[in-house]
Coordinates of C-alpha atoms and ligand atoms in Angstrom, one line a residue:
M14 CA -35.9 -23.9 -7.3
R15 CA -37.9 -23.1 -4.2
M16 CA -36.9 -20.5 -1.6
Y17 CA -38.2 -22.9 1.1
D18 CA -35.5 -25.4 0.2
V19 CA -32.7 -22.8 0.1
I20 CA -33.7 -21.7 3.7
A21 CA -33.8 -25.3 4.9
K22 CA -30.4 -26.1 3.4
K23 CA -28.7 -23.2 5.2
R24 CA -30.6 -23.8 8.4
D25 CA -29.2 -27.4 8.4
G26 CA -25.6 -26.0 7.9
A27 CA -24.9 -26.9 4.3
A28 CA -23.2 -24.6 1.9
L29 CA -25.4 -23.0 -0.8
S30 CA -24.5 -23.3 -4.5
D31 CA -23.8 -20.2 -6.6
A32 CA -27.1 -20.8 -8.4
E33 CA -29.0 -20.9 -5.1
I34 CA -27.4 -17.6 -4.0
Q35 CA -28.2 -16.0 -7.3
F36 CA -31.8 -17.2 -7.1
F37 CA -32.2 -15.6 -3.7
V38 CA -30.6 -12.2 -4.6
D39 CA -32.4 -11.8 -7.9
G40 CA -35.7 -13.0 -6.5
Y41 CA -35.5 -10.7 -3.5
V42 CA -34.5 -7.6 -5.5
A43 CA -37.3 -8.3 -8.0
G44 CA -39.8 -8.6 -5.2
D45 CA -40.6 -12.2 -5.9
I46 CA -39.2 -13.4 -2.6
P47 CA -41.0 -11.9 0.4
D48 CA -39.4 -10.3 3.4
Y49 CA -40.3 -13.2 5.7
Q50 CA -38.4 -15.7 3.6
A51 CA -35.4 -13.4 3.1
S52 CA -35.4 -12.8 6.9
A53 CA -35.4 -16.5 7.6
L54 CA -32.4 -17.0 5.3
L55 CA -30.6 -14.1 6.8
M56 CA -31.1 -15.6 10.3
A57 CA -29.9 -19.0 9.1
I58 CA -26.8 -17.3 7.7
Y59 CA -26.4 -15.4 11.0
F60 CA -26.2 -18.7 12.9
Q61 CA -24.6 -21.1 10.3
G62 CA -22.2 -18.6 8.7
M63 CA -21.0 -18.9 5.1
T64 CA -17.9 -20.5 3.5
P65 CA -15.5 -18.0 1.8
R66 CA -16.8 -19.3 -1.6
E67 CA -20.4 -18.6 -0.6
T68 CA -19.6 -15.1 0.8
A69 CA -17.8 -14.3 -2.5
A70 CA -20.7 -15.5 -4.6
L71 CA -23.2 -13.5 -2.5
T72 CA -21.0 -10.4 -2.8
L73 CA -20.8 -10.7 -6.6
C74 CA -24.5 -11.3 -7.0
M75 CA -25.2 -8.2 -4.9
A76 CA -22.6 -6.1 -6.7
R77 CA -24.2 -7.0 -10.1
S78 CA -27.8 -6.3 -8.8
G79 CA -27.6 -2.8 -10.2
D80 CA -25.3 -0.4 -12.1
M81 CA -21.6 -1.2 -12.2
V82 CA -19.3 1.8 -12.5
D83 CA -16.8 1.5 -15.4
L84 CA -13.7 3.4 -14.6
S85 CA -11.7 2.0 -17.5
T86 CA -11.9 5.3 -19.5
I87 CA -9.8 6.9 -16.7
D88 CA -6.1 6.2 -17.1
G89 CA -4.0 4.4 -14.4
I90 CA -4.6 2.1 -11.5
K91 CA -7.6 3.3 -9.5
V92 CA -7.5 2.6 -5.8
D93 CA -10.6 2.9 -3.6
K94 CA -10.5 3.3 0.2
H95 CA -13.3 2.4 2.6
S96 CA -13.5 2.9 6.4
T97 CA -15.9 0.9 8.5
G98 CA -16.8 4.1 10.2
G99 CA -16.1 6.0 13.4
V100 CA -16.0 9.3 15.3
G101 CA -13.8 12.1 14.0
D102 CA -12.8 9.9 11.0
K103 CA -11.9 12.4 8.4
T104 CA -9.1 10.4 6.8
T105 CA -10.5 10.2 3.3
L106 CA -10.3 14.0 2.9
V107 CA -6.6 13.9 3.9
I108 CA -5.4 10.9 2.0
A109 CA -7.3 11.3 -1.3
P110 CA -5.5 14.6 -2.0
I111 CA -2.2 13.2 -0.9
V112 CA -2.3 10.2 -3.3
A113 CA -3.9 12.3 -6.1
S114 CA -1.1 14.8 -5.8
L115 CA 1.3 11.9 -6.7
G116 CA -0.6 11.0 -9.8
V117 CA -2.9 8.2 -8.5
R118 CA -6.4 8.9 -9.6
V119 CA -9.1 8.7 -7.0
A120 CA -12.8 8.3 -8.1
K121 CA -14.5 7.9 -4.8
M122 CA -18.1 7.5 -3.7
S123 CA -18.6 8.1 0.0
G124 CA -21.5 8.0 2.4
R125 CA -23.3 10.1 4.9
G126 CA -23.1 9.8 8.7
L127 CA -25.7 7.8 10.5
G128 CA -26.0 7.2 14.2
H129 CA -22.8 8.1 16.1
T130 CA -20.6 7.9 13.1
G131 CA -19.8 10.8 10.7
G132 CA -19.8 10.6 6.9
T133 CA -17.4 12.2 4.4
I134 CA -20.2 13.6 2.2
D135 CA -21.7 15.5 5.2
K136 CA -18.3 16.9 6.1
M137 CA -17.7 18.0 2.5
E138 CA -21.1 19.7 2.3
S139 CA -20.1 22.0 5.2
I140 CA -17.9 23.8 2.6
P141 CA -20.3 26.5 1.2
G142 CA -21.3 25.8 -2.4
L143 CA -19.6 22.3 -2.7
R144 CA -21.7 19.8 -4.7
T145 CA -21.5 16.1 -3.9
A146 CA -24.4 15.0 -6.2
L147 CA -22.6 15.0 -9.6
D148 CA -23.7 12.9 -12.5
E149 CA -21.2 10.3 -13.8
R150 CA -19.9 12.5 -16.6
A151 CA -19.1 15.5 -14.3
F152 CA -17.6 13.1 -11.8
F153 CA -15.3 11.4 -14.3
D154 CA -14.3 14.8 -15.9
I155 CA -13.1 16.1 -12.5
V156 CA -11.2 12.9 -11.9
R157 CA -9.5 13.3 -15.3
K158 CA -8.7 17.0 -14.8
V159 CA -7.9 17.2 -11.1
G160 CA -7.0 13.6 -10.3
V161 CA -9.6 13.3 -7.5
S162 CA -13.3 13.6 -6.9
V163 CA -15.4 12.5 -3.9
V164 CA -19.1 12.3 -4.5
G165 CA -22.2 10.7 -3.0
Q166 CA -23.4 7.4 -4.5
T167 CA -24.5 7.9 -8.2
G168 CA -27.0 5.9 -10.1
N169 CA -28.6 2.6 -8.9
L170 CA -25.7 1.1 -7.2
V171 CA -26.2 -2.3 -5.4
P172 CA -30.0 -2.2 -4.8
A173 CA -29.6 -5.7 -3.2
D174 CA -27.6 -4.1 -0.4
K175 CA -30.1 -1.3 0.1
K176 CA -33.0 -3.8 0.5
L177 CA -31.0 -6.4 2.5
Y178 CA -29.4 -3.8 4.8
A179 CA -32.8 -2.4 5.7
L180 CA -34.1 -5.9 6.4
R181 CA -31.1 -6.8 8.5
D182 CA -31.5 -3.6 10.5
V183 CA -34.9 -4.7 11.7
T184 CA -34.3 -8.5 12.0
A185 CA -31.3 -8.4 14.3
T186 CA -29.0 -9.8 11.6
V187 CA -26.7 -6.8 11.0
N188 CA -23.9 -8.3 13.1
S189 CA -23.0 -11.3 10.9
L190 CA -19.5 -11.4 9.5
P191 CA -20.4 -12.7 5.9
L192 CA -23.3 -10.3 5.7
I193 CA -21.2 -7.3 6.7
A194 CA -18.3 -8.3 4.4
S195 CA -20.6 -8.9 1.4
S196 CA -22.5 -5.6 2.1
I197 CA -19.3 -3.6 2.1
M198 CA -17.4 -5.4 -0.7
S199 CA -20.4 -5.5 -3.1
K200 CA -20.4 -1.6 -3.0
K201 CA -16.7 -1.4 -3.5
I202 CA -16.8 -3.8 -6.4
A203 CA -19.7 -2.0 -8.0
A204 CA -17.8 1.3 -7.6
G205 CA -15.3 0.1 -10.2
S206 CA -11.8 0.7 -8.7
D207 CA -9.0 -1.8 -9.5
R208 CA -7.6 -2.1 -5.9
I209 CA -9.1 -1.6 -2.5
L210 CA -7.8 -0.4 0.8
L211 CA -9.9 -1.1 3.8
D212 CA -9.7 0.8 7.1
V213 CA -11.3 -1.6 9.6
K214 CA -11.9 0.3 12.8
T215 CA -11.8 -1.4 16.2
G216 CA -12.8 -0.3 19.6
S217 CA -15.6 1.4 21.5
G218 CA -16.6 3.7 18.6
A219 CA -16.4 1.0 16.0
F220 CA -18.7 -1.7 14.6
M221 CA -16.3 -4.3 15.7
K222 CA -15.3 -3.9 19.3
T223 CA -12.4 -6.3 19.5
V224 CA -9.2 -6.5 17.5
E225 CA -9.7 -10.2 16.8
D226 CA -13.2 -9.6 15.4
S227 CA -11.9 -6.8 13.3
I228 CA -9.1 -9.0 11.9
A229 CA -11.7 -11.7 11.1
L230 CA -13.8 -9.2 9.2
A231 CA -10.8 -7.8 7.4
Q232 CA -9.7 -11.4 6.4
E233 CA -13.1 -12.1 5.0
M234 CA -13.2 -8.9 2.9
V235 CA -9.6 -9.3 1.7
S236 CA -10.4 -12.9 0.6
I237 CA -13.5 -11.7 -1.3
G238 CA -11.3 -9.1 -3.0
K239 CA -8.8 -11.8 -4.1
Q240 CA -11.5 -14.0 -5.4
V241 CA -13.0 -11.3 -7.6
G242 CA -9.5 -10.2 -8.9
K243 CA -9.2 -6.9 -6.9
T244 CA -6.2 -6.8 -4.7
T245 CA -7.4 -5.7 -1.3
V246 CA -5.4 -4.8 1.8
A247 CA -6.9 -3.9 5.2
L248 CA -5.4 -1.9 8.1
I249 CA -7.0 -2.5 11.6
T250 CA -7.0 1.0 13.2
D251 CA -8.0 2.2 16.6
M252 CA -11.4 3.7 17.3
D253 CA -11.3 3.4 21.0
R254 CA -10.9 7.2 21.0
P255 CA -12.1 9.8 18.5
L256 CA -9.6 10.3 15.7
G257 CA -8.0 13.7 16.0
C258 CA -9.6 16.5 18.1
A259 CA -12.5 17.6 16.0
I260 CA -15.9 15.9 15.8
G261 CA -18.5 17.6 13.6
N262 CA -18.5 18.5 10.0
A263 CA -17.1 22.1 9.5
L264 CA -14.8 21.5 12.5
E265 CA -13.4 18.4 10.9
I266 CA -12.8 20.1 7.6
Q267 CA -10.7 22.6 9.4
E268 CA -8.7 19.8 11.0
V269 CA -8.3 18.2 7.5
C270 CA -6.7 21.5 6.3
E271 CA -4.4 21.7 9.3
T272 CA -3.3 18.1 8.8
L273 CA -2.6 18.8 5.1
R274 CA -0.5 21.8 6.2
G275 CA 1.5 19.6 8.5
R276 CA -0.1 21.0 11.7
G277 CA -2.7 18.3 12.4
P278 CA -3.0 16.1 15.6
A279 CA -0.4 13.4 15.8
D280 CA -2.8 10.5 15.9
L281 CA -4.7 11.6 12.8
T282 CA -1.5 12.4 10.9
E283 CA -0.1 9.0 11.7
V284 CA -3.2 7.0 10.6
C285 CA -3.4 9.1 7.4
L286 CA 0.2 8.5 6.6
A287 CA -0.3 4.8 7.1
L288 CA -3.4 4.7 4.9
A289 CA -1.9 6.9 2.2
S290 CA 1.3 4.8 2.0
N291 CA -0.8 1.6 1.6
M292 CA -2.9 3.3 -1.1
L293 CA 0.2 4.5 -2.9
S294 CA 1.8 1.1 -2.6
L295 CA -1.4 -0.6 -4.0
A296 CA -1.2 1.8 -6.9
G297 CA 2.4 0.6 -7.6
K298 CA 4.3 3.6 -6.3
G299 CA 6.8 1.5 -4.4
D300 CA 7.2 -0.3 -1.0
L301 CA 5.5 1.1 2.1
D302 CA 8.6 3.0 3.4
T303 CA 9.1 4.7 0.0
C304 CA 5.4 5.6 -0.2
R305 CA 5.3 7.0 3.3
A306 CA 8.2 9.3 2.5
L307 CA 6.4 10.4 -0.7
A308 CA 3.2 11.1 1.3
Q309 CA 5.0 13.0 3.9
R310 CA 6.8 15.1 1.2
Q311 CA 3.4 16.1 -0.3
I312 CA 2.3 17.4 3.0
E313 CA 5.5 19.3 3.6
N314 CA 5.7 20.9 0.2
G315 CA 2.0 21.9 0.2
A316 CA 1.1 19.9 -2.9
A317 CA -1.5 17.8 -1.1
F318 CA -3.3 20.8 0.4
T319 CA -3.3 22.4 -3.1
K320 CA -4.9 19.3 -4.5
L321 CA -7.7 19.5 -1.9
K322 CA -8.4 23.1 -2.9
E323 CA -8.4 22.1 -6.6
M324 CA -11.0 19.3 -5.9
V325 CA -13.2 21.7 -3.8
A326 CA -13.1 24.3 -6.5
A327 CA -13.9 21.8 -9.2
Q328 CA -17.0 20.7 -7.2
G329 CA -18.2 24.2 -6.8
G330 CA -17.0 24.8 -3.2
D331 CA -15.8 28.1 -1.8
V332 CA -12.0 27.5 -1.5
T333 CA -11.4 30.7 0.6
V334 CA -12.9 29.1 3.7
L335 CA -10.1 26.5 3.6
E336 CA -7.6 29.3 4.1
D337 CA -9.6 31.4 6.4
F338 CA -11.7 29.4 8.9
E339 CA -13.5 32.5 10.1
K340 CA -15.5 32.3 6.8
F341 CA -17.2 29.1 7.8
P342 CA -20.7 29.6 9.1
K343 CA -20.3 30.0 12.9
A344 CA -22.1 28.2 15.7
A345 CA -24.3 30.6 17.7
V346 CA -23.1 29.0 21.0
C347 CA -19.6 27.9 22.0
Q348 CA -19.3 26.5 25.5
T349 CA -16.2 25.2 27.3
I350 CA -16.7 21.9 29.2
A351 CA -14.6 21.4 32.4
A352 CA -13.1 18.3 34.0
Q353 CA -15.1 17.1 37.0
K354 CA -12.1 15.8 38.9
N355 CA -8.3 15.6 39.0
G356 CA -6.4 12.7 37.4
Y357 CA -5.5 11.4 33.9
L358 CA -7.9 11.3 31.0
Y359 CA -8.1 7.5 31.1
A360 CA -10.6 6.5 28.4
I361 CA -13.3 7.8 26.1
D362 CA -16.4 5.7 25.3
T363 CA -16.2 6.8 21.7
E364 CA -19.7 5.8 20.6
R365 CA -21.2 7.8 23.5
C366 CA -18.9 10.8 22.7
G367 CA -20.1 10.6 19.1
I368 CA -23.7 10.6 20.3
A369 CA -23.0 13.8 22.3
A370 CA -21.8 15.4 19.1
V371 CA -25.0 14.2 17.3
E372 CA -27.0 15.7 20.2
L373 CA -25.3 19.1 19.5
G374 CA -26.6 18.9 15.9
A375 CA -23.5 17.4 14.1
G376 CA -25.3 14.3 13.0
R377 CA -28.7 12.8 12.4
E378 CA -30.6 10.3 14.3
K379 CA -33.0 9.6 11.4
K380 CA -32.0 9.7 7.7
E381 CA -34.2 12.7 7.0
D382 CA -32.8 14.9 9.9
A383 CA -31.0 18.1 8.9
I384 CA -27.4 18.6 10.0
D385 CA -26.0 21.7 11.7
F386 CA -22.6 21.9 9.9
S387 CA -21.1 24.2 12.5
A388 CA -22.0 22.0 15.5
G389 CA -19.7 19.5 17.2
I390 CA -17.0 19.0 19.8
V391 CA -13.3 19.9 19.9
L392 CA -11.4 17.9 22.4
R393 CA -8.8 19.8 24.3
K394 CA -7.2 16.8 26.0
Q395 CA -6.0 13.5 24.7
I396 CA -6.1 10.2 26.5
G397 CA -3.2 9.9 28.9
E398 CA -3.0 13.7 29.6
P399 CA -3.2 15.0 33.2
V400 CA -6.4 17.1 33.9
R401 CA -7.3 19.2 36.9
K402 CA -10.9 19.6 38.2
G403 CA -12.4 22.7 36.5
E404 CA -9.9 22.7 33.7
P405 CA -11.3 22.9 30.1
I406 CA -11.4 19.5 28.4
A407 CA -13.5 20.2 25.4
D408 CA -15.3 23.0 23.5
F409 CA -18.9 22.4 22.4
Y410 CA -20.4 24.2 19.4
T411 CA -24.1 24.3 18.6
S412 CA -26.8 26.6 17.2
E413 CA -29.2 25.8 20.1
L414 CA -28.2 26.6 23.7
E415 CA -30.7 24.1 25.1
K416 CA -28.8 21.2 23.4
I417 CA -25.7 21.8 25.6
H418 CA -27.1 20.2 28.8
A419 CA -28.0 16.8 27.4
A420 CA -24.8 16.7 25.3
E421 CA -22.6 17.5 28.3
E422 CA -24.2 14.8 30.3
L423 CA -23.5 12.2 27.6
F424 CA -20.0 13.6 27.1
Q425 CA -19.1 13.5 30.9
E426 CA -20.4 9.9 31.0
S427 CA -18.2 9.0 28.0
I428 CA -15.0 10.0 29.6
S429 CA -13.2 8.4 32.6
I430 CA -10.6 10.3 34.6
K431 CA -8.5 8.1 36.9
E432 CA -5.5 8.5 39.2
E433 CA -3.4 6.1 37.2
L434 CA -2.1 6.5 33.6
P435 CA -4.0 4.4 31.0
P436 CA -2.1 1.6 29.2
Q437 CA -0.6 2.8 26.0
K438 CA -2.5 1.4 23.0
P439 CA -1.5 1.2 19.3
L440 CA -3.1 3.4 16.7
I441 CA -2.7 0.7 14.1
Y442 CA -3.0 -3.0 15.2
A443 CA -2.5 -5.0 12.1
R444 CA -2.2 -5.1 8.3
V445 CA -4.1 -7.9 6.6
T446 CA -3.3 -9.0 3.1
A447 CA -4.4 -12.1 1.1
D448 CA -1.4 -14.1 2.5
K449 CA -0.7 -12.8 5.9
I450 CA -1.7 -10.9 9.0
E451 CA 1.1 -8.5 10.2
R452 CA 0.6 -7.4 13.8
I453 CA 1.8 -3.8 14.1
K454 CA 2.9 -2.0 17.3
S455 CA 2.5 1.6 16.3
L456 CA 1.9 3.8 19.4
Ligands
LIG274 N1 -21.3 -1.0 6.6 C1 -22.0 -1.5 5.5 O1 -21.9 -0.9 4.4 N2 -22.6 -2.7 5.6 C2 -22.7 -3.4 6.8 O2 -23.3 -4.4 6.8 C3 -22.1 -2.9 7.9 C4 -21.4 -1.7 7.8

């Protein structure tokens, strides 16, 4: 087989065979196929697309390019959850303890933030002492004893994605539906869970800006899950505004604790209950209404918050900070940001708002940058609320005073205040399963 012929076939719009896809993935990971030929094929895929069968074959070849986690020694149905990323998205740390407190084991590998989006592992590491780099044995032990553990990626998982993602990043081929779907699903398949819940974000802070594009991505991923025998469900959730009020690592952990105590922001609580009930239902705990009631009960009776503390303790973290937020390392500077005019908070360009938080030190622009765990933004107003000129709309936290100015400029540009009320938008747009798309009107 010659790579030249594989490229030409895709360029001309034909579907590749499983053997051709395998030849490409194996050859590229081994270093036998050079970047320029891999780039040409990626661009051909970008323009010509892939059939569902081709996308599933690519996903499986990528998943098998490195270690595959075997969770079969842990009892029960294991359900994984993946978010396509956003601003203020701390849902994993709310829902994993909820479902684990109901006996569903969660062995989850999460990522770090990059660009304007946050990452669960960075948020967790803002808890003093907490370790996210555990070897497989320690990881599995915690899942068996506590029921839940969230760690950074262990071992040599999906090297094909590492190489291909880096290449896509510099060849303008990231934004291709089959390539995104295979990238995400290969990692989920290699991570070993039996069932998968996807939280596909949509809006100005998300990868997919429109609901229809998000649904198309969800359908592609759900179809891959079906073809590889892992039941997959996707919720399309709103990322046209930050989720909750807190953006930034330690600030978000505090909001997680508040949400698990039943005192969290309404939008975050609603999205978490929807995700938790879908995860529970995938694990066989009943229909969605039953599972939602179960999840709500675990918040009300304190069991879910207790489970979070158990996981933090098992991973070496200082649990006392979760009860007493004063014990979190404090930002040297806290500045209140005021509204520049009267009106209603109409919209937030969520990506730009996320970049403002990065500017304060809450994220990294390059992979090797250090994070200031105490930095970030707490929004004091929600979309649709009236604001008066000079009234506080947000609090900024940072260790370096000189960062405030640039961050405020970005933040002020990100928000729009108008005289009219904004249209009401749903928090959850749709639920995508292998056989249907349910449009949801949850405000
Ligand atoms: N997230 C991934 O893991 N891969 C993509 O291609 C896009 C988002």
